[in-house]
Amino acid sequence: MAQYDVIVIGSGPGGYVAAIRCAQLGLKTACVEGRETLGGTCLNVGCIPSKALLHASHQLHEAEHNFAKMGLKGKSPSVDWKQMLTYKNETIEVNTKGIEFLFKKNKIDWLKGWGSIPEAGKVKVGDEVHDAKNIIIASGSEVSPVPGADVTVDEKTVVSSTGALELPKIPKSMIVIGAGVIGLELGSVYSRLGTDVQVIEYLDAITPGMDGEVQKAFQKLLKKQGLKFTMGAAVQSVKASGNKATVTYKLRKDDSEQTAEADIVLVATGRRPYTDGLGLNALGIEMTQRGQIKTDAEWQTSVKGIYAIGDCIDGPMLAHKAEDEGMAAAEVIAGKHGHVNYGVIPAVIYTHPEVASVGQTEEQLKEEGRAYKTGKFSFMGNGRAKANFAADGFVKILADKETDRILGAHIIGPMAGDLIHEICVAMEFGAAAEDLALTCHAHPTYSEAVREAALACGDGPIHM
Ligand code: NAI
């Protein structure tokens, strides 16, 4: 039995970052992880593997659609699915091994196994009980069942995102339930690989919570790429038989019941906090009605010395939000001041084009009754984007009408997930749109579109 200043439960982006920061701050730290490899959902079955498949399938798309236009002639590459999965698995390995290296470098003990908390100050892993002055729960999330529907995920014909990253072959047809981030990222992958993809979504717009104008433009571009959408449809059941699955759904507009069939059904209707087996009930840790662990402003639960961060607490289920909370909780435990600015957490969808946002949407500002102005610039006016066949989309900046302070930004277009960060930094500094507009941006870069959108909040963009 060892004694630690901090034991972190879970080694996803929230947990491993918390452990590293604790160690950097001089705390004796261990991290409990039951998987064979470190990195949690994100590195093993989420963000990282899906990005590998998105990257590979995008290269194929480029070869098929744009190479000839650039004078690159010849047969398009054919898909070796087995090799693509190997590439994906190697990408996972190099990343998870990287965390293992960082643990060793920072002298963090990896306690292998599934952890529980028998009492405050103790963490049980296997038969061993370890003492910990502080515990950080970073146990993440799991796929949530389709609300009110009869759906069993078998990870063969009816898959979650985990199964969708390991299909034995590229399916001819796929139904995606839910037009959220997972459904559209993985739907895009298979659509580019030749699968006939139909997305069935309960709401009338894709990607709930996103700026309305971006939602519309995004759906239009995805349709152009071949994805089919059935909107306003509540899935009732999925029945697998043989190598097919049948989805029954009700159209909200007329209550009519419809069915659709595909080789694979991907269930992407959301995730829920995962806290099974930790013993939270017996500890008396307060939970929210949505099954999240309740925390105070310093990520401490209702039991002193036990903290929680990431997907298992309130807020967007995003790796980088968990990372920030992990660092902040470590600072608090070390007696410093930990802080997360929840108003400036970017969200990115890694389709092509990418979609990225930060801060408030136009809909939220209207609802608040806030006086705002909009600066918008299309990538059609961006030289680099036109040269790269990447001129679909736009940058939209929302700023306070009086003070010009940036309130939100929404980008659909090339490298949107990277471009958003200059706006995040500007927002952290309380910048006005004019501050971005007066900052010199290198030419020719996609980032000029951000500057032009900022100029559009003032006297107008140059190239439009
Ligand atoms: P989501 O919450 O983003 O989207 C789920 C969608 O399913 C919603 O549009 C909802 O209206 C729809 N839906 C629910 N029940 C339905 C039914 N019975 N019939 C038809 N449609 C139904 O959930 P998703 O995509 O599964 O992602 C889970 C979490 O993982 C999210 O919090 C997301 O932010 C996170 N994530 C983030 C990524 C990123 O940052 N790039 C990548 C992957 C996941």
mmCIF file of N, CA and C and ligand atoms in Angstrom, residues 146-147 177-183 185 200-203 208 233-235 268-271 317-318 348 350, ligand 1:
data_model
loop_
_atom_site.group_PDB
_atom_site.id
_atom_site.type_symbol
_atom_site.label_atom_id
_atom_site.label_comp_id
_atom_site.label_asym_id
_atom_site.label_seq_id
_atom_site.Cartn_x
_atom_site.Cartn_y
_atom_site.Cartn_z
ATOM 1 N N VAL A 146 -30.614 5.057 -26.664
ATOM 2 C CA VAL A 146 -31.505 5.960 -27.387
ATOM 3 C C VAL A 146 -32.739 6.176 -26.515
ATOM 4 N N PRO A 147 -33.032 7.438 -26.147
ATOM 5 C CA PRO A 147 -34.138 7.675 -25.208
ATOM 6 C C PRO A 147 -35.480 7.151 -25.747
ATOM 7 N N ILE A 177 -27.993 7.177 -36.518
ATOM 8 C CA ILE A 177 -29.062 7.761 -35.707
ATOM 9 C C ILE A 177 -28.458 8.906 -34.901
ATOM 10 N N GLY A 178 -28.898 10.121 -35.199
ATOM 11 C CA GLY A 178 -28.394 11.305 -34.493
ATOM 12 C C GLY A 178 -27.435 12.100 -35.355
ATOM 13 N N ALA A 179 -27.827 13.364 -35.646
ATOM 14 C CA ALA A 179 -26.970 14.249 -36.460
ATOM 15 C C ALA A 179 -26.139 15.142 -35.562
ATOM 16 N N GLY A 180 -25.519 14.532 -34.538
ATOM 17 C CA GLY A 180 -24.602 15.268 -33.670
ATOM 18 C C GLY A 180 -23.181 15.092 -34.176
ATOM 19 N N VAL A 181 -22.223 15.387 -33.305
ATOM 20 C CA VAL A 181 -20.818 15.384 -33.709
ATOM 21 C C VAL A 181 -20.360 14.001 -34.168
ATOM 22 N N ILE A 182 -20.648 12.977 -33.363
ATOM 23 C CA ILE A 182 -20.170 11.630 -33.691
ATOM 24 C C ILE A 182 -20.794 11.144 -34.990
ATOM 25 N N GLY A 183 -22.104 11.316 -35.114
ATOM 26 C CA GLY A 183 -22.812 10.840 -36.305
ATOM 27 C C GLY A 183 -22.276 11.465 -37.579
ATOM 28 N N GLU A 185 -19.251 13.078 -38.018
ATOM 29 C CA GLU A 185 -17.836 12.772 -38.289
ATOM 30 C C GLU A 185 -17.710 11.365 -38.875
ATOM 31 N N ILE A 200 -30.567 9.876 -39.590
ATOM 32 C CA ILE A 200 -31.926 10.085 -39.080
ATOM 33 C C ILE A 200 -31.819 10.917 -37.798
ATOM 34 N N GLU A 201 -32.464 12.073 -37.793
ATOM 35 C CA GLU A 201 -32.316 13.014 -36.672
ATOM 36 C C GLU A 201 -33.684 13.447 -36.156
ATOM 37 N N TYR A 202 -33.784 13.489 -34.841
ATOM 38 C CA TYR A 202 -35.043 13.858 -34.185
ATOM 39 C C TYR A 202 -35.425 15.324 -34.434
ATOM 40 N N LEU A 203 -34.440 16.200 -34.334
ATOM 41 C CA LEU A 203 -34.718 17.635 -34.475
ATOM 42 C C LEU A 203 -34.820 18.037 -35.949
ATOM 43 N N PRO A 208 -27.245 20.105 -32.729
ATOM 44 C CA PRO A 208 -28.007 20.956 -31.810
ATOM 45 C C PRO A 208 -27.116 21.930 -31.033
ATOM 46 N N ALA A 233 -37.366 13.115 -37.153
ATOM 47 C CA ALA A 233 -37.757 11.701 -37.077
ATOM 48 C C ALA A 233 -37.241 11.073 -35.783
ATOM 49 N N ALA A 234 -38.174 10.554 -34.984
ATOM 50 C CA ALA A 234 -37.785 9.929 -33.719
ATOM 51 C C ALA A 234 -37.638 8.433 -33.925
ATOM 52 N N VAL A 235 -36.444 7.928 -33.716
ATOM 53 C CA VAL A 235 -36.224 6.487 -33.879
ATOM 54 C C VAL A 235 -36.917 5.744 -32.730
ATOM 55 N N ALA A 268 -25.692 7.214 -32.487
ATOM 56 C CA ALA A 268 -24.898 8.384 -32.057
ATOM 57 C C ALA A 268 -25.837 9.422 -31.477
ATOM 58 N N THR A 269 -26.534 8.997 -30.428
ATOM 59 C CA THR A 269 -27.544 9.883 -29.825
ATOM 60 C C THR A 269 -27.089 10.433 -28.483
ATOM 61 N N GLY A 270 -25.803 10.498 -28.272
ATOM 62 C CA GLY A 270 -25.304 11.146 -27.066
ATOM 63 C C GLY A 270 -24.581 10.211 -26.122
ATOM 64 N N ARG A 271 -23.923 10.819 -25.142
ATOM 65 C CA ARG A 271 -23.190 10.065 -24.134
ATOM 66 C C ARG A 271 -23.670 10.487 -22.748
ATOM 67 N N MET A 317 -19.247 17.788 -23.118
ATOM 68 C CA MET A 317 -18.384 16.597 -23.045
ATOM 69 C C MET A 317 -17.278 16.732 -24.082
ATOM 70 N N LEU A 318 -16.273 17.509 -23.733
ATOM 71 C CA LEU A 318 -15.178 17.776 -24.654
ATOM 72 C C LEU A 318 -13.855 17.513 -23.958
ATOM 73 N N VAL A 348 -15.321 21.925 -31.912
ATOM 74 C CA VAL A 348 -14.901 21.682 -33.297
ATOM 75 C C VAL A 348 -15.494 20.380 -33.818
ATOM 76 N N TYR A 350 -14.746 17.766 -36.873
ATOM 77 C CA TYR A 350 -13.618 17.551 -37.792
ATOM 78 C C TYR A 350 -14.029 16.919 -39.116
HETATM 79 P P1 NAI B 1 -24.885 14.695 -29.620
HETATM 80 O O1 NAI B 1 -25.574 15.040 -28.362
HETATM 81 O O2 NAI B 1 -23.879 15.623 -30.213
HETATM 82 O O3 NAI B 1 -25.988 14.426 -30.765
HETATM 83 C C1 NAI B 1 -27.003 13.451 -30.628
HETATM 84 C C2 NAI B 1 -28.105 13.708 -31.631
HETATM 85 O O4 NAI B 1 -29.019 12.597 -31.601
HETATM 86 C C3 NAI B 1 -28.933 14.948 -31.346
HETATM 87 O O5 NAI B 1 -28.969 15.749 -32.501
HETATM 88 C C4 NAI B 1 -30.308 14.394 -30.970
HETATM 89 O O6 NAI B 1 -31.367 15.238 -31.320
HETATM 90 C C5 NAI B 1 -30.349 13.069 -31.747
HETATM 91 N N1 NAI B 1 -31.293 12.068 -31.227
HETATM 92 C C6 NAI B 1 -31.478 11.712 -29.928
HETATM 93 N N2 NAI B 1 -32.437 10.754 -29.835
HETATM 94 C C7 NAI B 1 -32.867 10.473 -31.098
HETATM 95 C C8 NAI B 1 -33.826 9.575 -31.665
HETATM 96 N N3 NAI B 1 -34.562 8.737 -30.916
HETATM 97 N N4 NAI B 1 -34.013 9.584 -33.001
HETATM 98 C C9 NAI B 1 -33.299 10.417 -33.789
HETATM 99 N N5 NAI B 1 -32.356 11.266 -33.309
HETATM 100 C C10 NAI B 1 -32.140 11.312 -31.977
HETATM 101 O O7 NAI B 1 -24.251 13.248 -29.353
HETATM 102 P P2 NAI B 1 -23.061 12.440 -30.022
HETATM 103 O O8 NAI B 1 -22.827 12.863 -31.435
HETATM 104 O O9 NAI B 1 -23.375 11.014 -29.748
HETATM 105 O O10 NAI B 1 -21.783 12.886 -29.198
HETATM 106 C C11 NAI B 1 -21.699 12.605 -27.792
HETATM 107 C C12 NAI B 1 -20.752 13.560 -27.104
HETATM 108 O O11 NAI B 1 -19.416 13.376 -27.542
HETATM 109 C C13 NAI B 1 -21.133 15.003 -27.364
HETATM 110 O O12 NAI B 1 -21.158 15.688 -26.146
HETATM 111 C C14 NAI B 1 -20.012 15.508 -28.245
HETATM 112 O O13 NAI B 1 -19.731 16.884 -28.005
HETATM 113 C C15 NAI B 1 -18.839 14.611 -27.876
HETATM 114 N N6 NAI B 1 -17.946 14.462 -29.021
HETATM 115 C C16 NAI B 1 -17.202 15.532 -29.431
HETATM 116 C C17 NAI B 1 -16.409 15.436 -30.552
HETATM 117 C C18 NAI B 1 -15.653 16.644 -30.989
HETATM 118 O O14 NAI B 1 -15.474 17.555 -30.205
HETATM 119 N N7 NAI B 1 -15.217 16.715 -32.245
HETATM 120 C C19 NAI B 1 -16.308 14.215 -31.332
HETATM 121 C C20 NAI B 1 -17.158 13.176 -30.844
HETATM 122 C C21 NAI B 1 -17.928 13.311 -29.720
#
